[in-house]
Coordinates of C-alpha atoms in Angstrom, one line a residue:
Chain A
M1 CA -17.8 137.5 79.8
N2 CA -17.3 136.2 76.3
D3 CA -17.5 132.5 76.4
V4 CA -20.7 131.4 74.7
L5 CA -21.2 128.6 77.1
D6 CA -20.8 130.9 80.2
L7 CA -23.4 133.1 78.7
K8 CA -25.8 130.2 78.2
I9 CA -25.3 129.2 81.8
K10 CA -26.0 132.8 82.8
A11 CA -29.1 133.1 80.7
T12 CA -30.4 129.8 82.3
Q13 CA -29.7 131.2 85.8
I14 CA -31.6 134.4 84.9
R15 CA -34.6 132.2 83.8
L16 CA -34.5 130.3 87.0
D17 CA -34.3 133.6 89.0
L18 CA -37.2 135.2 87.2
I19 CA -39.5 132.1 87.6
N20 CA -38.7 132.2 91.3
M21 CA -39.5 135.8 91.5
I22 CA -42.8 135.4 89.7
Y23 CA -43.8 132.4 91.6
E24 CA -42.9 134.0 94.9
S25 CA -44.7 137.2 94.2
K26 CA -47.6 135.6 92.4
S27 CA -47.3 138.3 89.8
G28 CA -45.4 139.1 86.6
H29 CA -44.9 138.6 82.9
I30 CA -43.3 135.3 82.4
G31 CA -43.6 134.8 78.6
G32 CA -41.9 138.0 77.5
S33 CA -39.3 137.8 80.3
L34 CA -38.3 134.3 79.2
S35 CA -38.2 135.3 75.5
S36 CA -35.9 138.3 76.2
A37 CA -33.5 136.6 78.7
D38 CA -30.9 135.8 76.1
I39 CA -30.9 139.3 74.6
L40 CA -30.5 140.9 78.1
T41 CA -27.7 138.4 79.0
V42 CA -25.7 139.2 75.9
L43 CA -26.2 142.9 76.3
Y44 CA -25.2 143.1 80.0
Y45 CA -22.4 140.4 80.0
N46 CA -20.9 140.9 76.6
V47 CA -21.9 144.1 74.7
M48 CA -22.5 147.1 76.9
N49 CA -19.8 149.2 78.5
I50 CA -21.1 149.5 82.1
D51 CA -19.8 149.6 85.6
P52 CA -22.3 148.2 88.2
N53 CA -20.1 149.7 90.9
N54 CA -20.5 153.1 89.4
P55 CA -24.1 153.1 87.9
N56 CA -24.0 156.9 87.2
W57 CA -20.6 156.7 85.3
E58 CA -21.1 159.4 82.6
E59 CA -19.7 157.3 79.8
R60 CA -21.8 154.3 80.4
D61 CA -23.8 152.8 77.6
R62 CA -27.5 153.4 78.2
F63 CA -30.2 150.8 78.2
I64 CA -34.0 151.4 78.2
L65 CA -36.4 148.5 78.6
S66 CA -39.2 149.8 76.5
K67 CA -41.2 146.6 77.0
G68 CA -41.1 147.4 80.7
H69 CA -43.4 144.5 81.6
S70 CA -40.6 142.1 81.1
V71 CA -39.0 143.5 84.2
E72 CA -38.4 140.2 86.0
A73 CA -35.6 139.3 83.5
Y74 CA -34.2 142.8 83.8
Y75 CA -34.2 142.8 87.6
S76 CA -32.6 139.3 87.6
V77 CA -29.8 140.5 85.3
L78 CA -29.2 143.8 87.2
A79 CA -29.1 141.9 90.6
D80 CA -26.7 139.3 89.1
K81 CA -24.5 142.2 87.8
G82 CA -24.3 143.6 91.3
Y83 CA -26.5 146.7 90.9
F84 CA -28.4 145.6 94.0
P85 CA -28.3 142.6 96.3
K86 CA -29.6 139.4 94.7
E87 CA -31.5 138.8 98.0
E88 CA -33.8 141.7 97.1
L89 CA -35.3 139.9 94.2
K90 CA -37.4 138.0 96.8
T91 CA -39.2 141.4 97.6
Y92 CA -40.4 141.7 94.0
C93 CA -43.8 143.3 93.8
K94 CA -44.3 143.2 97.5
F95 CA -45.3 146.0 99.7
G96 CA -42.5 148.5 100.3
T97 CA -40.1 147.1 97.7
R98 CA -38.1 149.1 95.3
L99 CA -38.6 146.2 92.8
I100 CA -42.0 147.3 91.6
G101 CA -43.8 145.6 88.7
H102 CA -42.3 147.8 86.1
P103 CA -38.8 149.4 85.8
N104 CA -38.1 152.0 88.4
N105 CA -35.2 154.5 88.1
K106 CA -34.8 154.6 91.9
I107 CA -33.0 151.3 91.4
P108 CA -29.3 151.7 90.5
G109 CA -28.7 150.8 86.9
I110 CA -32.2 151.7 85.7
E111 CA -32.4 154.9 83.7
M112 CA -36.1 155.4 83.2
N113 CA -39.4 154.4 84.5
T114 CA -40.9 152.5 81.7
G115 CA -43.8 150.2 81.0
A116 CA -46.3 152.4 79.2
L117 CA -45.6 150.9 75.8
G118 CA -44.2 152.9 72.9
H119 CA -42.1 155.3 75.1
G120 CA -38.7 153.7 75.1
L121 CA -37.5 154.5 71.6
S122 CA -38.2 158.2 71.9
I123 CA -36.3 158.4 75.2
A124 CA -33.4 156.5 73.5
V125 CA -33.5 159.1 70.7
G126 CA -33.2 161.9 73.2
M127 CA -30.2 160.1 74.9
A128 CA -28.5 159.3 71.6
L129 CA -29.0 162.9 70.5
G130 CA -27.6 164.2 73.8
A131 CA -24.5 162.0 73.3
K132 CA -23.9 163.4 69.9
M133 CA -24.5 167.0 71.0
D134 CA -22.0 166.5 73.9
N135 CA -19.4 164.6 71.9
K136 CA -19.8 161.6 74.1
S137 CA -19.1 158.1 72.8
F138 CA -21.6 156.1 74.7
R139 CA -24.2 154.1 72.8
V140 CA -27.9 153.8 73.6
F141 CA -29.8 150.5 73.5
T142 CA -33.5 149.9 73.8
L143 CA -35.4 146.7 73.8
M144 CA -38.9 146.8 72.4
G145 CA -41.6 144.2 72.3
D146 CA -43.2 143.4 69.0
G147 CA -46.7 143.9 70.2
E148 CA -45.8 147.4 71.4
L149 CA -44.9 148.4 67.8
A150 CA -48.6 149.0 67.2
E151 CA -48.1 152.2 69.3
G152 CA -47.7 155.0 66.7
S153 CA -45.2 156.8 69.0
N154 CA -42.6 154.2 68.0
W155 CA -42.7 155.3 64.4
E156 CA -42.4 159.0 65.3
A157 CA -39.3 158.0 67.1
A158 CA -38.1 155.7 64.4
M159 CA -38.4 158.6 61.9
A160 CA -36.5 161.0 64.2
A161 CA -33.6 158.5 64.8
S162 CA -32.9 158.3 61.1
H163 CA -33.5 162.0 60.5
Y164 CA -30.9 162.8 63.2
K165 CA -28.5 160.1 61.9
L166 CA -28.3 158.4 65.3
N167 CA -25.9 155.6 64.5
N168 CA -25.2 155.4 68.2
L169 CA -28.6 154.0 68.8
I170 CA -29.4 150.4 68.6
G171 CA -33.0 149.2 68.9
I172 CA -33.8 145.6 69.4
V173 CA -37.2 144.1 68.8
D174 CA -38.1 140.9 70.8
R175 CA -40.0 139.3 67.9
N176 CA -41.8 136.5 69.6
K177 CA -44.9 137.1 67.5
L178 CA -47.3 136.9 70.5
Q179 CA -48.9 139.6 72.6
I180 CA -51.4 139.4 75.4
S181 CA -54.5 138.6 73.4
G182 CA -52.9 136.4 70.7
N183 CA -50.8 136.3 67.6
T184 CA -49.4 139.7 66.6
E185 CA -50.4 139.2 63.0
E186 CA -54.0 138.5 63.9
V187 CA -54.2 141.3 66.5
M188 CA -52.6 144.0 64.4
S189 CA -50.4 143.0 61.5
L190 CA -46.8 144.1 61.8
E191 CA -45.3 142.4 58.7
P192 CA -43.4 143.1 56.7
L193 CA -41.6 144.3 59.8
E194 CA -38.1 144.3 58.4
D195 CA -39.2 146.4 55.4
K196 CA -41.0 148.8 57.7
W197 CA -37.8 149.6 59.7
K198 CA -35.8 149.8 56.5
S199 CA -38.2 152.2 54.9
F200 CA -37.9 154.4 58.0
G201 CA -34.1 154.7 57.3
W202 CA -32.7 152.1 59.7
D203 CA -30.1 149.4 59.1
V204 CA -31.8 146.1 60.0
L205 CA -30.1 143.1 61.2
T206 CA -32.0 139.9 61.8
T207 CA -31.0 137.1 64.1
D208 CA -32.2 134.3 66.4
G209 CA -32.9 136.2 69.6
N210 CA -32.6 133.0 71.7
D211 CA -29.2 132.0 70.2
I212 CA -26.4 133.5 72.3
E213 CA -23.7 133.1 69.7
K214 CA -25.8 134.6 66.9
L215 CA -26.8 137.5 69.2
I216 CA -23.2 138.3 69.9
D217 CA -22.3 138.3 66.2
T218 CA -25.3 140.4 65.4
F219 CA -24.5 143.0 68.1
N220 CA -20.9 143.1 66.9
A221 CA -22.0 143.7 63.4
A222 CA -24.4 146.4 64.4
I223 CA -21.7 148.2 66.4
A224 CA -19.1 147.8 63.7
S225 CA -21.3 149.3 61.0
A226 CA -19.7 152.5 59.8
N227 CA -22.7 154.2 58.2
D228 CA -24.8 156.9 59.8
K229 CA -28.0 155.0 60.2
P230 CA -29.6 153.9 63.5
K231 CA -29.5 150.1 63.9
L232 CA -32.4 147.7 64.4
I233 CA -31.8 144.1 65.5
L234 CA -34.9 142.1 64.7
A235 CA -34.4 139.3 67.2
Y236 CA -36.7 136.4 66.4
T237 CA -37.5 134.7 69.7
T238 CA -39.8 132.2 71.3
K239 CA -42.2 133.6 73.9
G240 CA -41.7 131.6 77.1
K241 CA -38.3 130.2 75.8
G242 CA -36.8 127.6 78.0
V243 CA -39.9 126.0 79.5
K244 CA -41.7 123.8 76.9
F245 CA -45.2 124.0 78.3
I246 CA -45.0 127.9 78.4
E247 CA -43.4 128.3 75.0
N248 CA -45.5 129.9 72.3
K249 CA -48.6 130.3 74.3
A250 CA -50.2 133.8 74.5
N251 CA -52.0 133.0 77.7
W252 CA -48.6 132.8 79.5
H253 CA -48.1 136.5 78.8
H254 CA -49.2 137.3 82.3
R255 CA -49.9 134.0 84.2
V256 CA -48.4 132.8 87.4
P257 CA -47.5 129.1 87.4
T258 CA -49.2 126.7 89.9
E259 CA -47.1 124.8 92.3
E260 CA -47.0 121.8 89.9
E261 CA -46.1 124.0 87.0
Y262 CA -43.5 125.9 88.9
K263 CA -41.8 122.7 89.9
A264 CA -41.9 121.4 86.4
A265 CA -40.5 124.7 85.0
I266 CA -37.7 124.8 87.5
S267 CA -36.7 121.1 86.9
E268 CA -36.7 121.6 83.2
L269 CA -34.3 124.6 83.5
Q270 CA -32.2 122.8 86.1
E271 CA -31.7 119.9 83.7
L272 CA -30.6 122.2 81.0
M273 CA -28.3 123.9 83.5
E274 CA -26.8 120.5 84.3
V275 CA -26.1 119.8 80.7
Y276 CA -24.3 123.1 80.3
L277 CA -22.3 122.6 83.6
N278 CA -21.2 119.2 82.4
E279 CA -20.1 120.7 79.1
Q280 CA -18.2 123.2 81.1
N281 CA -16.5 120.6 83.2
I282 CA -15.5 118.6 80.1
K283 CA -13.9 121.7 78.6
Chain B
M1 CA -48.5 200.7 76.4
N2 CA -45.5 200.8 74.0
N3 CA -43.2 198.6 76.3
I4 CA -45.8 195.9 76.6
I5 CA -45.1 192.6 74.9
A6 CA -47.1 189.3 75.0
P7 CA -45.9 186.7 77.5
R8 CA -45.0 184.4 74.7
D9 CA -42.7 187.0 73.2
M10 CA -41.1 187.4 76.7
F11 CA -40.6 183.6 76.8
G12 CA -38.7 183.7 73.6
K13 CA -36.6 186.7 74.7
T14 CA -35.8 185.0 78.1
L15 CA -34.7 181.8 76.5
L16 CA -32.4 183.7 74.3
E17 CA -30.8 185.5 77.3
L18 CA -30.6 182.2 79.3
G19 CA -29.0 180.5 76.3
E20 CA -26.1 182.9 76.5
I21 CA -25.3 182.1 80.1
N22 CA -26.3 178.4 80.4
D23 CA -25.0 176.1 77.7
N24 CA -26.9 173.2 79.2
I25 CA -30.3 174.4 78.0
F26 CA -31.8 172.4 75.2
V27 CA -34.9 173.6 73.5
I28 CA -37.3 171.2 71.7
N29 CA -40.1 172.2 69.5
A30 CA -42.8 170.4 67.5
D31 CA -42.9 172.6 64.4
V32 CA -44.4 175.7 66.0
S33 CA -41.3 177.6 66.9
K34 CA -42.6 180.8 65.2
A35 CA -45.8 180.7 67.4
T36 CA -44.1 179.7 70.6
K37 CA -41.3 182.2 70.0
T38 CA -38.4 179.9 70.2
E39 CA -37.3 180.7 66.7
E40 CA -34.6 183.2 67.8
F41 CA -33.1 180.6 70.2
A42 CA -33.0 178.1 67.3
K43 CA -31.2 180.6 65.1
K44 CA -28.6 181.5 67.7
F45 CA -28.1 178.2 69.4
G46 CA -28.7 175.7 66.6
D47 CA -26.7 173.0 68.4
R48 CA -29.0 173.1 71.3
Y49 CA -32.2 173.2 69.5
I50 CA -34.3 170.7 67.6
N51 CA -37.6 170.7 65.8
V52 CA -39.0 167.2 66.0
G53 CA -41.7 167.9 63.5
I54 CA -45.3 167.3 64.3
S55 CA -44.8 164.6 66.8
E56 CA -45.5 165.6 70.4
Q57 CA -45.3 162.1 71.8
N58 CA -41.9 161.8 70.4
M59 CA -41.0 165.3 71.7
V60 CA -41.7 164.3 75.3
G61 CA -39.6 161.2 75.0
V62 CA -36.7 163.1 73.4
A63 CA -36.9 165.8 76.0
A64 CA -36.9 163.1 78.8
G65 CA -33.9 161.3 77.2
L66 CA -32.0 164.6 76.8
A67 CA -32.7 165.5 80.5
R68 CA -31.6 161.9 81.6
V69 CA -28.2 162.5 80.0
G70 CA -27.8 165.9 81.7
F71 CA -29.5 168.6 79.7
I72 CA -32.2 171.0 80.9
S73 CA -34.9 170.2 78.4
I74 CA -37.4 172.8 77.5
M75 CA -40.1 171.5 75.2
S76 CA -42.7 173.9 73.8
T77 CA -45.8 173.7 71.7
F78 CA -49.4 174.8 72.1
A79 CA -51.2 173.7 75.3
S80 CA -53.7 171.7 73.3
F81 CA -50.8 169.5 72.1
A82 CA -48.8 169.3 75.3
P83 CA -50.2 168.2 77.6
G84 CA -53.1 167.5 75.3
R85 CA -51.6 165.2 72.8
C86 CA -48.9 163.5 75.0
Y87 CA -50.3 163.4 78.5
D88 CA -49.3 159.7 78.9
Q89 CA -45.7 160.4 77.9
I90 CA -45.6 163.4 80.2
R91 CA -47.0 161.3 83.0
Q92 CA -44.6 158.3 82.7
S93 CA -41.5 159.8 81.2
I94 CA -41.3 163.2 82.9
A95 CA -43.5 163.2 86.1
Y96 CA -43.1 159.6 87.2
S97 CA -39.4 159.4 86.2
N98 CA -39.0 162.9 87.8
L99 CA -36.8 164.4 85.2
N100 CA -35.6 167.9 84.6
V101 CA -37.9 168.8 81.8
K102 CA -39.9 172.1 81.4
V103 CA -43.1 171.8 79.5
A104 CA -43.7 175.4 78.3
S105 CA -47.0 175.6 76.6
T106 CA -48.3 178.7 74.7
H107 CA -51.8 179.3 73.4
P108 CA -53.9 178.4 76.4
G109 CA -57.5 179.1 76.9
L110 CA -60.2 181.0 74.9
A111 CA -57.6 183.7 74.4
V112 CA -56.4 181.7 71.4
G113 CA -59.4 183.2 69.6
P114 CA -60.2 182.5 66.0
D115 CA -58.8 179.0 65.8
G116 CA -61.7 177.8 67.9
A117 CA -62.3 175.0 70.4
M118 CA -59.8 172.6 68.9
H119 CA -56.8 174.8 69.8
Q120 CA -58.4 176.5 72.9
C121 CA -56.9 174.3 75.7
L122 CA -59.1 174.7 78.8
D123 CA -58.0 171.6 80.6
D124 CA -54.2 171.8 80.8
V125 CA -53.9 173.1 84.4
A126 CA -56.3 170.3 85.6
L127 CA -54.2 167.7 83.8
M128 CA -50.8 169.0 85.0
R129 CA -51.8 169.9 88.5
E130 CA -52.7 166.3 89.5
L131 CA -49.3 164.9 88.4
P132 CA -46.9 164.2 91.3
N133 CA -43.5 165.9 91.0
F134 CA -44.7 168.6 88.7
I135 CA -44.7 172.3 89.5
V136 CA -47.4 174.3 87.7
L137 CA -46.9 178.0 86.8
A138 CA -49.2 180.4 85.0
P139 CA -47.7 183.8 85.0
S140 CA -49.6 187.0 84.1
D141 CA -47.5 189.9 82.8
Q142 CA -44.3 189.9 80.9
I143 CA -42.0 190.5 83.9
E144 CA -43.7 187.6 85.8
T145 CA -43.3 185.4 82.7
K146 CA -39.6 186.2 82.5
K147 CA -39.1 185.5 86.2
A148 CA -41.2 182.3 86.1
V149 CA -39.2 181.0 83.2
I150 CA -35.9 181.8 84.9
K151 CA -37.0 180.1 88.2
A152 CA -38.4 177.1 86.3
I153 CA -35.0 176.5 84.7
E154 CA -33.1 177.0 87.9
Y155 CA -35.4 174.4 89.6
N156 CA -34.1 170.9 89.2
G157 CA -37.3 168.9 88.2
P158 CA -40.4 168.9 86.1
V159 CA -42.3 172.2 85.6
Y160 CA -45.3 173.1 83.5
I161 CA -45.4 176.8 82.4
R162 CA -48.6 178.1 80.9
I163 CA -47.6 181.1 78.7
G164 CA -50.2 183.5 77.4
R165 CA -50.6 185.0 74.0
M166 CA -52.4 188.2 74.9
E167 CA -50.6 191.3 76.0
C168 CA -51.1 192.1 79.7
P169 CA -50.5 195.4 81.5
I170 CA -47.3 195.3 83.6
Y171 CA -47.9 194.8 87.3
F172 CA -44.4 193.8 88.5
K173 CA -41.0 195.7 88.5
E174 CA -38.0 194.4 86.8
D175 CA -36.0 194.0 90.1
W176 CA -38.9 192.1 91.8
D177 CA -38.1 188.6 93.0
F178 CA -40.4 185.7 91.9
E179 CA -40.7 182.7 94.1
I180 CA -42.3 179.4 93.1
G181 CA -45.1 178.7 95.6
K182 CA -45.9 182.3 96.3
A183 CA -49.0 184.4 95.4
Y184 CA -48.7 188.2 95.1
I185 CA -51.1 190.6 96.5
L186 CA -51.5 193.4 93.9
K187 CA -54.0 195.3 96.1
D188 CA -54.9 194.8 99.7
G189 CA -58.6 195.0 100.7
S190 CA -61.0 193.6 103.3
D191 CA -64.5 193.1 101.7
V192 CA -63.8 190.7 98.9
T193 CA -60.9 188.7 97.4
L194 CA -60.3 188.3 93.7
I195 CA -57.7 185.7 92.6
A196 CA -56.6 184.9 89.1
H197 CA -53.7 183.6 87.0
G198 CA -52.5 184.5 83.5
S199 CA -54.7 186.7 81.3
M200 CA -57.4 187.0 83.9
V201 CA -55.2 189.0 86.3
H202 CA -55.8 192.0 84.2
I203 CA -59.6 191.5 84.3
I204 CA -59.9 191.1 88.0
Y205 CA -57.6 194.2 88.4
E206 CA -60.0 196.3 86.2
A207 CA -63.0 194.9 88.2
S208 CA -61.4 196.0 91.5
D209 CA -61.0 199.5 90.2
E210 CA -64.7 199.7 89.5
L211 CA -65.7 198.1 92.8
E212 CA -63.5 200.5 94.7
K213 CA -65.4 203.4 93.1
E214 CA -68.4 202.1 94.9
G215 CA -66.6 202.0 98.2
I216 CA -65.9 198.2 98.2
S217 CA -62.5 197.2 99.5
V218 CA -61.0 194.6 97.2
R219 CA -58.0 192.3 97.7
V220 CA -56.5 191.4 94.3
I221 CA -54.2 188.4 94.2
D222 CA -52.1 187.2 91.3
M223 CA -51.5 183.5 91.8
P224 CA -48.9 182.3 89.2
S225 CA -47.9 179.3 91.2
I226 CA -50.8 176.9 91.0
K227 CA -48.7 174.1 92.4
P228 CA -47.4 174.4 94.9
I229 CA -50.1 176.8 96.0
D230 CA -49.8 179.6 98.5
T231 CA -52.1 178.2 101.1
K232 CA -51.3 181.0 103.6
V233 CA -52.5 183.8 101.3
I234 CA -55.7 181.8 100.5
I235 CA -56.5 181.1 104.2
K236 CA -55.9 184.7 105.1
A237 CA -58.2 185.9 102.4
A238 CA -60.8 183.4 103.5
M239 CA -60.6 184.6 107.1
E240 CA -60.2 188.3 106.4
T241 CA -62.7 189.0 103.5
R242 CA -66.2 187.9 103.0
G243 CA -65.6 185.6 100.1
I244 CA -63.3 184.8 97.2
I245 CA -63.7 184.9 93.4
V246 CA -61.3 182.9 91.3
A247 CA -61.0 183.9 87.7
E248 CA -59.2 181.9 85.0
D249 CA -59.2 181.2 81.3
H250 CA -59.7 177.5 81.9
F251 CA -62.6 175.1 82.7
I252 CA -64.1 175.6 86.1
Y253 CA -63.1 172.1 86.8
G254 CA -59.6 171.1 88.0
G255 CA -57.9 174.5 87.6
L256 CA -57.1 177.2 90.0
Y257 CA -60.7 177.5 91.1
S258 CA -60.6 173.9 92.3
A259 CA -57.2 174.4 93.9
V260 CA -58.4 177.3 95.9
C261 CA -61.5 175.5 97.0
E262 CA -59.4 172.5 98.1
V263 CA -57.6 174.9 100.5
T264 CA -60.6 176.8 101.8
S265 CA -62.8 173.7 102.4
N266 CA -60.0 172.1 104.3
F267 CA -58.8 175.1 106.4
S268 CA -61.3 177.9 106.3
P269 CA -64.6 177.4 104.5
C270 CA -66.0 180.4 102.8
I271 CA -67.9 181.3 99.7
V272 CA -65.7 180.8 96.6
K273 CA -67.1 181.7 93.2
A274 CA -65.7 180.8 89.9
I275 CA -65.2 182.8 86.8
G276 CA -64.2 180.3 84.1
V277 CA -65.5 178.3 81.2
Q278 CA -68.4 176.0 82.2
D279 CA -68.7 172.5 80.9
I280 CA -68.6 173.5 77.3
F281 CA -66.1 173.9 74.4
G282 CA -65.2 177.3 72.9
E283 CA -65.7 178.6 69.4
S284 CA -64.2 181.1 66.9
G285 CA -64.1 184.8 67.7
S286 CA -61.6 187.4 69.0
P287 CA -60.4 186.7 72.5
L288 CA -62.5 189.6 74.0
E289 CA -65.6 188.5 72.1
L290 CA -65.2 185.0 73.6
Y291 CA -64.4 186.3 77.1
K292 CA -67.6 188.2 76.9
K293 CA -69.8 185.3 75.7
Y294 CA -68.3 182.9 78.2
G295 CA -68.4 185.3 81.1
L296 CA -64.8 186.0 81.6
T297 CA -65.4 189.7 82.1
K298 CA -64.9 192.3 84.7
E299 CA -68.7 192.8 84.7
N300 CA -69.2 189.2 85.8
V301 CA -66.5 189.6 88.5
I302 CA -68.3 192.7 89.8
L303 CA -71.6 190.9 89.8
K304 CA -70.3 187.9 91.7
A305 CA -68.5 190.3 94.1
K306 CA -71.8 192.0 94.9
E307 CA -73.5 188.6 95.3
I308 CA -70.9 187.7 97.9
L309 CA -71.4 191.0 99.7
K310 CA -75.2 190.6 99.7
S311 CA -75.1 187.1 101.1

């Protein structure tokens, strides 16, 4: 799926699905899921070589959701791609479900159980190293939160990725500048973040992580890069993107909407969806 | 004694042999390859070996990632650093994700000696035994170490192997077949049972020789498989002898002593006494000086055996 408008529609659908999941289960991480929805959409519908009918295909690109708490966006994408029935999203976080509150590798399409922060990049380094050792051409992607970059293990992995010249590894940081207790720069300063990654030997590409078109261009540029450095996409996003009253508020990191809020969020996204669908009909 | 080598040397030799026949083995080290004896593997199979530097958390993630793309990952460092430094990574990325990673840790217990409490890991068995999906092995002599490493690599799933640094007399024959989950009766007896793993097997064996001189019949059990544990052998010992002594170079909490007590209290309550390090950190000294100070001695085993027989 390459058309930008189609992807915008898809990302809006993912947002609707994940809000439904969270409201239904009365549990989840709404802010970070909304901020990462566009990144996941572009990865799964445009960038990655995958085959949902054959989730264990050896040549598949690998994806690790290091910020495992944003699992609602991830499950919504995987269900929509056909890794498991969309109906199953209703079981999210309920007793007996496979769709537990953090990624679970018993679900087709999910490589690793993640959610303890600061683990994903090291795993991605191992996978990328394995691909190189085995002369395989698959690429490894991992999506990190910005708050989780305070975990020192990320920087051990960052050092290793450039040491082993893992140019088949693309890290993405969902830079929404908020974490559970507030602004990242107040909690534990990350800036200058671009310089930090550069100084660890990474190629850094910055983009608007909620702009589908720019994301596609940035991923293409990262993949096309011919040097031997690992790539880091610093994706500037808005936490809670897509629902105005949720946007940029740290307290929406892990809050469940009330009935009123739920209705308002759904109606705002449905309005946006209608705008996109009208655009599509005009085309 | 000329043929005796330390378990960690055997670990290195075994990896080298396995490297020849299995090109899927990937060895990962955190800058201690000399000490963990993976150096020869590194020299010979450089394309299936990495030194991640002093970064144990990263080592676990890399081992997990390699396992997820099809390799058998064998990560090794000192027990103080794995599981010590990276328990969270081991829990989430190996145990919970149920990946084919072997955590092979050397330098366990007071036997580390001069480096002191910082490096004397006395809690690794406790940490690893409670993790679902993990098998926990603590072999004693060099033959058992070799067989345990081979079986761990054959097994498809997470395994922790505690590998000793001190030389240990040889109790097993080269053609003997090691099985995960089995305990081995080195001597049969009917008065009292002595159970140990790793370096303490040698000490209970020596204690049994002394006790036998006094006419006491001793059952000596080497228990390299701490999880899964050989419940049958423990229950039989509980029923057929007057009590059990468990000896280990580990804290008395959470290790083999706890594991044996869990079995006896559930199926066949009996007196079970511990030889191990109490609620205290170690210090510098030679391994035997430390074993003496902290009560990991054959004299202490003999004393406790007599207490059981008097009760």
